[in-house]
Amino acid sequence: MELLIIFLPLIASIISGFFGKFIGDRNSEIFTSVLVSISALLSIHVLYQVIINQYEENIVIATWISSGSLDVNWSMLIDPLSAVMLVVVTSISALVHIYSIGYMSQDPHKPRFMAYLSLFTFAMLMLVTSDNFIQLFFGWEGVGLCSYFLIGFWFKKESANAAAIKAFVVNRVGDFGFALGIFLIFYLFGTVNYSEVFQQIPTVVDKNLSFLGFNVKAIDLVCLLLFVGAMGKSAQILLHTWLPDAMEGPTPVSALIHAATMVTAGVFLVVRCSPIYEYSPLILNFIAIIGMTTAFFAATVALVQTDIKKIIAYSTCSQLGYMFFAAGVGAYNVAMFHLFTHAFFKALLFLGSGSVIHAFKDEQNINNMGGVWKKLPYTYALMIIGTLALTGFPFLSGFYSKDAIIEFAYLRGNTVGYYAAGIGIITAFLTSIYSWRLIFKTFHGEYNNKVINIDETHESPLVMLVPLFILSLGAVFAGFLFKGLFIGHGDNLFWAESIKFLEPLSTEHPPLWFLFLTPCLVLLSIPIAYYLFVKNKELPNVIVSMNKPLYNFLVNKWYFDELYDVLFIKSSKKLGLFLWKFCDGTIIDGFGPDGISSFIKKCSIKATKFQSGFIYQYAFVMLLGFSALLTFLIVK
């Protein structure tokens, strides 16, 4: 049964990809959706067995590599951590498959799209069920490849191609660090299997290595390199620039890959490697700093974006920052809790935005929307639920998971923890402001679209609304139902050995004022956003005109793209042109094949002049040859 969870999406991908033309568009859509849905139901059953019966298993599928001390298997590791990820990946994927039947109804390449979605699901499942770093890396690269395919699915669109290439290249930077981390693990431990590596960690805690001229602790270097990979995949600051551009892909892609599954792979990696990270306080603090910085940065940029999908993309980036600083303060289980709840409400928001875009005939600018909440009542209501959950409205899923992150950061009791908690509270307020800005500008106020008549806007079909409704149930109830299981009461019995804690998490409670601070700010933000974006629309323009440099700074996303363009892209182009034109063209070709062929050609042209047909010239040449030979013999 467990193997079916992995291989059903692969079978769906093969059938739809290679035989889609023969079985037809509709059959491809139904076949892939049914198989992935069966995989989701089986995943829920596995999680139920893990919760009720503490079921754990490592199913070896086949031997992959056996060379010297390197033994790597294709396997399926079932433990609490992988069981949670199985449910997240397959359930979101199944709903996205079903939603895509309606959203992609006018696309001429539906079988290829469904094949890519299913292939991505298979690669992600290989990643989360691996019992070794090599299989993890295989799944890691597989989801990166599928991300490239799906972002650039509309390959005739130049911006989509550019976004796909950008995502692929930026992720290669992180993956290079990840690969170095795996090499270092094998160098230190002689194995890449999780269980064997984790057992040997205490033996290398005090070992030092020379890296780039510095003497560093081996455990710190391993953790840093692994986290570089996580930064790329999970779009943390410095390696985040690909995520907003990836919104060029179809909206179902954004929901599946860039909200709920692939971008959480970095968080999963850090949590899976908690037995390593627990011995590296330095890198944990670094992770917390990167996480809190990303959370704040993305929230500030989202405040001024006008593309509905990019607002939600920056929101995803910000929420991933929350997950990382939760892991950075040692609350790995809380990071997984937020990953779990976030998958539902963020997928709901992305698919809800897709419903809005569908109604507006591919319009994505929120300034060209407004006043359609009565025309799209179901989409409006469901997006309200997603927004409430995202902002941490009391008793919805985001309230339980995000507030838990802030509380555990505060309870960490060190400087980094206090900073993380403070920035987390500020970011929560900003999150609420930009989330309600999206809702109010999209659904309320005056209708602003001058191209599409308001009567032409329409609610999405049932095949798109049903997945939204199911996701809304998760957005409402997932936090309340799973808080005790994921966070526990200090014993963390559910996670067993899948998450390692050297020191148990604090069981104390923050001060009462601290507990009420974030929910109060979230509630206060709703009337503020309503006043700014519905009642007094001129006030935001006044604020912008008074703070034009700050506004430009945020609109240009802190100028990261411009900075990278100067530091890396232009310099790389200049270096490439130099190597091509001078080194390759002038030197290598000039003195190599082009130069030799040119010399021979010139000599041949000169030699043809001796073939004139005049006997005296032939006699002269023979005389020269005889003289040269005679001279050679005499000298010798």
XYZ file of C-alpha atoms in Angstrom:
636
model
C 0.000 0.000 0.000
C 2.760 2.441 0.936
C 4.505 1.978 -2.409
C 1.320 2.905 -4.242
C 1.519 6.366 -2.645
C 4.760 7.014 -4.511
C 4.201 5.166 -7.760
C 0.601 6.130 -8.570
C 1.634 9.742 -9.418
C 4.525 8.382 -11.510
C 2.179 6.090 -13.435
C -0.223 9.001 -13.927
C 2.599 11.143 -15.286
C 3.791 8.468 -17.725
C 0.310 7.705 -19.052
C -0.668 11.368 -19.454
C 2.714 12.448 -20.809
C 3.311 9.696 -23.363
C -0.208 8.582 -24.196
C -2.213 11.780 -23.647
C -2.795 12.204 -27.382
C -4.306 8.745 -27.607
C -6.528 8.790 -24.519
C -7.634 12.420 -24.970
C -7.568 15.552 -22.825
C -10.502 14.688 -20.582
C -9.296 11.157 -19.867
C -5.806 12.483 -19.064
C -7.262 14.938 -16.563
C -9.501 12.348 -14.929
C -6.843 9.605 -14.882
C -4.153 11.755 -13.254
C -6.591 13.311 -10.772
C -7.965 9.919 -9.699
C -4.547 8.306 -9.198
C -3.158 11.248 -7.215
C -6.377 11.373 -5.155
C -5.974 7.669 -4.310
C -2.400 8.433 -3.268
C -3.740 11.212 -1.005
C -6.274 8.893 0.652
C -3.594 6.275 1.260
C -1.338 8.976 2.761
C -4.093 9.976 5.191
C -4.419 6.311 6.186
C -0.669 6.091 6.791
C -0.728 9.230 8.974
C -3.655 7.738 10.913
C -1.607 4.574 11.539
C 1.372 6.649 12.661
C -0.794 8.642 15.088
C -2.799 5.736 16.496
C -0.354 2.820 16.358
C 3.018 4.653 16.241
C 3.603 2.889 12.911
C 7.124 3.252 11.498
C 8.723 1.386 8.619
C 11.627 1.626 6.192
C 10.613 -0.151 2.989
C 13.589 -0.902 0.707
C 12.468 -0.709 -2.920
C 15.796 -1.575 -4.530
C 19.541 -1.281 -4.093
C 20.792 1.781 -5.906
C 24.531 2.196 -5.217
C 26.876 -0.292 -3.595
C 30.477 0.805 -3.945
C 33.007 0.455 -1.138
C 31.508 1.976 1.982
C 28.810 3.759 -0.031
C 25.548 1.807 0.218
C 22.466 3.666 -0.996
C 18.987 2.221 -1.400
C 15.818 3.350 -3.066
C 13.584 3.260 -0.045
C 10.426 4.599 1.545
C 10.896 5.752 5.115
C 7.650 6.025 7.056
C 7.907 7.986 10.290
C 5.912 10.879 11.792
C 7.824 13.519 9.828
C 7.493 11.839 6.442
C 3.854 10.880 7.156
C 2.936 14.532 7.704
C 4.692 15.541 4.497
C 2.980 12.739 2.574
C -0.418 14.121 3.542
C 0.569 17.702 2.710
C 2.064 16.844 -0.684
C -0.558 14.389 -1.934
C -3.654 16.159 -0.614
C -2.671 19.568 -2.008
C -1.565 17.947 -5.266
C -4.855 16.062 -5.640
C -6.883 19.241 -5.116
C -4.687 21.165 -7.559
C -5.129 18.408 -10.167
C -8.921 18.651 -9.832
C -8.860 22.470 -9.837
C -6.726 22.441 -13.003
C -9.479 20.631 -14.921
C -11.482 23.859 -14.766
C -8.685 26.424 -14.775
C -6.810 24.940 -17.767
C -9.965 24.071 -19.711
C -9.026 26.337 -22.635
C -5.373 25.266 -22.813
C -4.438 23.099 -25.813
C -1.759 21.162 -23.900
C -3.689 19.792 -20.938
C -2.164 16.252 -20.942
C 1.355 17.692 -20.778
C 0.372 19.991 -17.916
C -1.212 17.169 -15.915
C 1.830 14.982 -16.588
C 4.148 17.659 -15.205
C 1.993 18.051 -12.070
C 2.012 14.300 -11.436
C 5.740 14.023 -12.102
C 6.377 16.817 -9.635
C 4.276 14.979 -7.040
C 6.335 11.807 -7.557
C 9.642 13.704 -7.181
C 8.422 15.424 -4.020
C 7.318 12.104 -2.539
C 10.743 10.611 -3.273
C 12.267 13.561 -1.445
C 10.204 13.321 1.733
C 10.343 9.520 2.048
C 14.086 9.106 1.510
C 16.226 7.496 4.189
C 19.485 8.881 2.802
C 20.862 12.118 1.425
C 21.380 10.808 -2.135
C 17.731 9.901 -2.643
C 16.812 13.191 -0.993
C 19.028 14.981 -3.522
C 17.406 13.040 -6.379
C 13.957 14.224 -5.296
C 15.376 17.694 -4.645
C 16.639 18.013 -8.208
C 13.516 16.339 -9.572
C 11.201 18.969 -8.098
C 13.574 21.661 -9.362
C 13.332 20.249 -12.885
C 9.535 20.005 -12.715
C 9.421 23.549 -11.383
C 11.351 24.653 -14.479
C 8.887 22.789 -16.721
C 5.819 24.215 -15.001
C 6.967 27.830 -14.613
C 7.836 27.883 -18.302
C 4.792 25.833 -19.315
C 3.590 28.649 -21.568
C 6.915 28.545 -23.403
C 5.797 30.940 -26.142
C 5.595 33.652 -23.492
C 9.030 35.275 -23.180
C 8.573 36.334 -19.548
C 7.651 32.759 -18.580
C 10.817 31.404 -20.195
C 12.935 34.030 -18.427
C 11.287 33.229 -15.074
C 11.853 29.487 -15.530
C 15.534 30.006 -16.322
C 15.929 32.374 -13.370
C 14.352 29.858 -10.986
C 16.574 27.096 -12.328
C 19.802 29.121 -12.103
C 19.194 30.603 -8.640
C 18.326 27.166 -7.291
C 21.557 25.786 -8.732
C 23.435 28.151 -6.406
C 21.712 26.679 -3.377
C 21.969 23.133 -4.732
C 25.729 23.515 -5.147
C 26.013 24.243 -1.423
C 23.704 21.311 -0.668
C 25.821 18.963 -2.803
C 28.982 20.113 -1.006
C 27.230 19.397 2.280
C 26.449 15.825 1.170
C 30.068 15.321 0.045
C 31.291 16.566 3.410
C 28.896 14.248 5.250
C 30.257 11.257 3.337
C 33.826 12.437 3.973
C 33.219 12.716 7.715
C 31.010 9.664 8.307
C 31.635 7.308 5.385
C 27.891 7.005 4.801
C 24.939 9.087 3.626
C 22.179 7.126 5.372
C 20.285 9.230 7.925
C 20.344 6.748 10.790
C 24.072 6.035 10.477
C 24.995 9.710 10.116
C 22.854 10.820 13.056
C 24.362 8.156 15.325
C 27.897 9.386 14.603
C 27.229 13.106 15.061
C 28.540 13.266 18.678
C 31.887 11.871 17.479
C 32.651 14.884 15.251
C 31.301 17.683 17.447
C 34.814 18.852 18.353
C 36.427 18.153 14.981
C 37.780 21.141 13.022
C 38.327 21.579 9.298
C 40.157 24.111 7.157
C 37.656 25.753 4.778
C 38.528 28.691 2.500
C 41.510 29.462 4.712
C 39.485 29.430 7.940
C 39.551 26.885 10.724
C 35.899 25.945 11.314
C 34.045 23.280 13.233
C 33.061 20.419 10.961
C 29.526 20.279 12.355
C 29.012 24.013 11.694
C 30.233 23.669 8.128
C 27.932 20.706 7.424
C 24.948 22.607 8.819
C 25.798 25.769 6.886
C 26.150 23.971 3.545
C 22.892 22.088 4.014
C 21.146 25.336 4.919
C 22.457 27.039 1.763
C 20.530 24.409 -0.176
C 17.464 25.073 1.960
C 17.774 28.832 1.337
C 17.630 28.341 -2.416
C 14.714 25.924 -2.455
C 12.697 27.821 0.164
C 13.421 31.292 -1.265
C 15.118 32.833 1.752
C 16.639 36.283 1.476
C 19.661 36.497 -0.882
C 18.360 33.468 -2.830
C 14.710 34.562 -2.929
C 14.626 36.466 -6.211
C 13.281 33.586 -8.283
C 10.023 33.075 -6.353
C 8.058 36.243 -7.336
C 9.056 35.832 -10.995
C 7.850 32.221 -10.883
C 4.292 33.571 -10.804
C 4.528 33.638 -14.621
C 3.469 30.000 -14.538
C -0.196 28.923 -14.412
C -1.901 29.617 -11.072
C -2.307 25.913 -10.125
C 1.484 25.669 -10.354
C 1.833 28.540 -7.903
C -0.507 26.805 -5.457
C 1.181 23.413 -5.682
C 4.860 24.278 -5.980
C 5.307 27.806 -4.687
C 2.940 27.739 -1.715
C 2.456 24.318 -0.219
C 5.083 21.793 -1.291
C 8.378 22.477 -3.093
C 9.250 25.675 -1.253
C 8.749 23.854 2.062
C 11.413 21.288 1.109
C 14.082 23.502 2.703
C 12.183 23.585 5.993
C 11.749 19.812 5.806
C 15.503 19.401 5.248
C 16.405 21.423 8.345
C 13.842 19.604 10.483
C 14.920 16.184 9.164
C 18.510 17.078 10.048
C 17.612 18.316 13.534
C 19.962 15.685 15.059
C 22.790 17.541 13.291
C 21.589 21.104 13.857
C 21.085 20.568 17.573
C 24.880 20.384 17.919
C 25.428 23.674 16.058
C 24.010 26.638 18.033
C 25.936 29.054 15.787
C 24.158 27.936 12.607
C 20.800 27.728 14.397
C 21.186 31.395 15.303
C 22.142 32.122 11.701
C 19.013 30.316 10.477
C 16.875 32.320 12.895
C 18.411 35.600 11.670
C 17.902 34.687 7.994
C 14.340 33.573 8.732
C 13.315 36.704 10.610
C 14.966 38.940 8.005
C 13.152 37.146 5.182
C 9.820 37.361 7.001
C 10.146 41.119 7.464
C 11.620 41.830 4.016
C 8.909 39.942 2.108
C 6.109 41.516 4.167
C 7.351 45.046 3.430
C 7.581 44.354 -0.304
C 4.107 42.776 -0.377
C 2.660 46.053 0.962
C 3.155 47.826 -2.378
C 2.773 45.070 -4.982
C -0.151 45.274 -7.397
C -0.021 41.802 -8.976
C -2.419 39.593 -7.014
C -0.212 36.509 -7.385
C 2.999 38.323 -6.476
C 1.428 39.630 -3.275
C 0.649 36.064 -2.255
C 4.110 34.942 -3.440
C 5.834 37.432 -1.149
C 3.460 36.316 1.580
C 4.709 32.754 1.035
C 8.301 33.967 1.250
C 7.458 35.724 4.524
C 5.737 32.674 6.035
C 8.694 30.482 5.103
C 10.796 32.942 7.074
C 8.582 32.235 10.091
C 9.173 28.507 9.670
C 12.916 28.955 9.507
C 13.224 31.154 12.543
C 11.071 28.616 14.415
C 13.627 25.965 13.461
C 16.417 28.401 14.328
C 15.182 28.731 17.921
C 14.968 24.938 18.171
C 11.186 24.624 17.792
C 11.331 22.197 14.861
C 7.929 20.727 15.646
C 6.365 24.194 15.629
C 7.991 24.876 12.246
C 6.362 21.696 10.932
C 3.046 22.718 12.475
C 3.111 26.023 10.608
C 4.225 24.223 7.435
C 1.170 21.958 7.788
C -1.403 24.688 8.396
C 0.203 27.086 5.911
C -0.191 24.534 3.121
C -3.984 24.717 3.403
C -4.591 28.437 3.669
C -1.876 29.468 1.224
C -3.023 26.972 -1.399
C -6.540 28.307 -0.768
C -5.391 31.872 -1.406
C -3.479 30.978 -4.566
C -6.338 28.966 -6.029
C -8.745 31.713 -4.932
C -6.650 34.271 -6.778
C -6.762 31.944 -9.780
C -10.549 32.026 -9.565
C -10.418 35.844 -9.571
C -8.002 35.893 -12.522
C -10.284 33.448 -14.334
C -13.251 35.773 -13.755
C -11.298 38.804 -15.009
C -10.014 36.991 -18.127
C -6.362 36.796 -17.011
C -6.174 40.255 -15.404
C -3.834 40.159 -12.379
C -3.510 43.829 -11.366
C -5.645 44.487 -8.260
C -5.921 48.150 -9.276
C -8.000 46.976 -12.241
C -10.466 45.062 -10.087
C -12.836 46.010 -7.253
C -16.529 45.881 -6.461
C -17.107 42.250 -7.490
C -17.796 40.558 -4.162
C -21.444 40.097 -5.128
C -20.467 38.719 -8.540
C -18.018 36.204 -7.035
C -19.649 35.376 -3.691
C -18.146 31.923 -3.177
C -14.623 32.937 -4.202
C -14.932 36.020 -1.995
C -16.066 34.053 1.060
C -13.384 31.397 0.640
C -10.622 33.968 0.157
C -11.809 35.753 3.294
C -11.335 32.469 5.183
C -7.833 32.077 3.717
C -6.958 35.659 4.618
C -8.203 35.270 8.187
C -6.148 32.101 8.582
C -3.027 33.714 7.078
C -3.216 36.779 9.294
C -3.628 34.700 12.447
C -7.211 35.648 13.207
C -8.171 34.059 16.552
C -9.056 30.365 16.433
C -8.224 29.789 12.783
C -5.258 27.625 11.801
C -2.726 30.441 11.348
C -3.550 31.754 14.829
C -2.409 28.510 16.449
C 0.721 27.912 14.379
C 2.094 31.409 13.766
C 1.490 32.629 17.301
C 3.152 29.458 18.591
C 6.282 30.352 16.603
C 6.383 33.841 18.110
C 5.787 32.476 21.620
C 8.549 29.843 21.388
C 10.956 32.443 19.989
C 10.204 34.610 23.023
C 10.612 31.658 25.389
C 14.016 30.869 23.864
C 15.242 33.578 26.205
C 18.316 34.694 24.226
C 18.925 37.818 22.166
C 18.155 36.140 18.839
C 14.920 34.723 20.240
C 13.725 38.106 21.502
C 14.570 39.780 18.184
C 12.805 37.012 16.263
C 9.704 37.365 18.430
C 9.659 41.166 18.004
C 10.118 41.026 14.237
C 7.543 38.226 14.091
C 4.960 40.479 15.754
C 5.735 43.419 13.432
C 5.597 41.111 10.421
C 2.243 39.706 11.569
C 0.827 43.245 11.573
C 2.250 43.972 8.104
C 0.903 40.637 6.868
C -2.579 41.571 7.991
C -2.361 44.992 6.318
C -1.282 43.738 2.885
C -3.638 40.741 3.026
C -6.675 42.918 3.672
C -5.409 45.410 1.096
C -5.613 42.579 -1.443
C -9.152 41.663 -0.365
C -10.495 45.213 -0.278
C -8.931 46.332 -3.566
C -10.002 43.122 -5.329
C -13.574 42.762 -4.095
C -14.683 46.101 -2.579
C -14.917 49.721 -3.642
C -15.610 50.782 -7.202
C -15.224 48.540 -10.228
C -12.045 49.769 -11.951
C -11.598 47.555 -14.994
C -12.037 49.557 -18.220
C -11.628 46.587 -20.550
C -14.022 44.019 -19.093
C -17.591 44.931 -18.228
C -18.586 43.935 -14.696
C -21.417 41.830 -16.119
C -18.829 39.706 -17.926
C -17.214 38.627 -14.657
C -18.551 35.321 -13.380
C -18.095 32.791 -10.620
C -15.819 29.829 -11.288
C -17.240 26.387 -12.126
C -17.858 23.791 -9.433
C -14.741 21.812 -10.342
C -12.694 24.843 -9.210
C -14.803 25.753 -6.170
C -14.900 22.298 -4.537
C -11.100 22.174 -3.997
C -11.304 25.699 -2.540
C -14.006 24.572 -0.113
C -11.974 21.540 1.026
C -8.900 23.722 1.548
C -10.996 26.181 3.548
C -11.853 23.376 5.982
C -8.138 22.856 6.554
C -7.613 26.600 6.913
C -10.269 26.733 9.636
C -9.773 23.493 11.567
C -6.200 22.247 10.995
C -4.716 24.418 13.755
C -7.259 23.541 16.413
C -7.284 19.811 15.626
C -3.532 19.242 15.333
C -1.998 21.701 17.809
C -1.861 19.184 20.644
C -0.457 16.503 18.363
C 2.264 18.605 16.727
C 3.352 20.760 19.656
C 2.303 18.554 22.574
C 2.856 19.502 26.175
C 6.610 19.197 26.354
C 6.781 15.463 25.701
C 6.503 15.554 21.869
C 5.573 11.863 21.836
C 4.154 12.091 18.323
C 7.463 12.964 16.697
C 9.332 10.111 18.437
C 12.849 9.922 16.949
C 12.089 11.810 13.725
C 12.886 15.131 15.433
C 15.775 15.455 17.872
C 15.808 17.782 20.873
C 18.960 17.974 22.993
C 17.018 20.135 25.426
C 13.222 19.899 25.750
C 11.266 22.947 24.616
C 10.115 25.292 27.336
C 6.753 24.438 28.907
C 6.328 27.913 30.391
C 3.875 30.514 29.113
C 4.804 34.037 27.968
C 3.299 36.992 29.847
C -0.405 37.579 29.274
C 0.223 40.901 27.527
C 2.525 39.149 25.059
C -0.108 36.516 24.254
C -2.695 39.192 23.455
C -0.366 41.549 21.569
C -0.319 39.808 18.175
C -4.069 38.984 17.998
C -4.910 42.568 18.974
C -2.674 43.974 16.231
C -4.238 41.569 13.726
C -7.743 42.669 14.691
C -6.733 46.356 14.654
C -5.314 46.040 11.141
C -8.720 45.200 9.601
C -10.373 48.615 10.206
C -7.090 50.346 9.360
C -6.897 48.545 5.996
C -10.591 49.188 5.340
C -10.148 52.915 5.983
C -7.012 53.129 3.823
C -8.192 51.130 0.828
C -11.977 51.598 0.801
C -13.062 54.683 2.755
C -10.196 57.077 2.101
C -8.380 55.933 -1.018
C -6.475 59.201 -1.350
C -4.663 58.780 1.952
C -2.383 55.983 0.665
C -1.404 58.236 -2.262
C -0.596 61.046 0.180
C 1.509 58.676 2.291
C 3.330 57.487 -0.834
C 4.054 61.045 -2.015
C 5.443 61.916 1.434
C 7.693 58.831 1.461
C 8.627 58.504 -2.200
C 12.173 57.128 -1.632
C 10.855 54.467 0.750
C 8.052 53.596 -1.666
C 10.510 53.224 -4.558
C 12.740 51.104 -2.339
C 9.858 48.718 -1.616
C 8.440 48.703 -5.152
C 11.871 47.743 -6.436
C 12.034 44.901 -3.877
C 14.926 46.406 -1.928
C 16.843 46.594 -5.253
C 18.071 42.999 -4.987
C 17.529 42.327 -8.693
C 19.348 45.516 -9.650
C 22.196 44.708 -7.267
C 22.562 41.176 -8.635
C 22.400 42.571 -12.152
C 25.413 44.789 -11.440
C 27.390 42.292 -9.350
C 26.774 39.065 -11.227
C 24.864 39.364 -14.502
C 26.669 42.264 -16.193
C 30.079 41.191 -14.918
C 29.389 37.610 -16.041
C 28.377 38.846 -19.471
C 31.559 40.929 -19.753
C 33.674 37.982 -18.623
C 31.864 35.698 -21.059
C 32.376 38.095 -23.958
C 36.079 38.446 -23.069
C 36.560 34.692 -22.896
C 34.618 34.198 -26.125
C 35.939 37.037 -28.272
C 39.553 37.300 -27.093
C 40.514 34.004 -25.458
C 38.495 31.657 -27.641
C 38.244 33.670 -30.858
C 41.552 35.509 -31.026
C 43.952 33.206 -29.183
C 42.618 29.646 -29.408
C 40.989 29.885 -32.826
C 43.545 32.395 -34.120
C 46.571 30.275 -33.274
C 44.689 26.980 -33.505
C 42.409 25.625 -36.230
C 41.605 28.974 -37.867
C 45.235 30.105 -37.823
C 46.631 26.834 -39.174
C 44.017 26.567 -41.912
C 44.617 30.210 -42.873
C 48.413 29.627 -43.038
C 48.007 26.509 -45.174
C 45.603 28.332 -47.459
C 48.097 31.188 -47.962
C 50.927 28.733 -48.631
C 48.740 26.882 -51.140
C 47.967 30.123 -52.965
C 51.681 30.928 -53.154
C 52.522 27.401 -54.268
C 50.088 27.581 -57.184
C 52.235 30.311 -58.725
C 54.957 27.754 -59.414
C 52.516 25.772 -61.591
C 52.688 28.298 -64.454
C 53.353 25.885 -67.381
C 56.643 27.591 -68.401
C 59.596 25.182 -68.602
C 62.187 27.740 -67.471
C 60.269 28.285 -64.228
C 60.129 24.502 -63.607
C 63.904 24.330 -64.281
C 64.451 27.200 -61.844
C 62.459 25.445 -59.145
C 64.356 22.180 -59.756
C 67.626 24.099 -59.469
C 66.529 25.615 -56.181
C 65.545 22.211 -54.856
C 68.820 20.641 -55.972
C 70.786 23.495 -54.361
C 68.875 23.119 -51.111
C 69.479 19.342 -51.073
C 73.166 19.766 -51.839
C 73.527 22.351 -49.094
C 71.827 19.993 -46.633
C 74.144 17.105 -47.524
C 77.287 19.229 -47.250
C 76.272 20.720 -43.908
C 75.363 17.271 -42.566
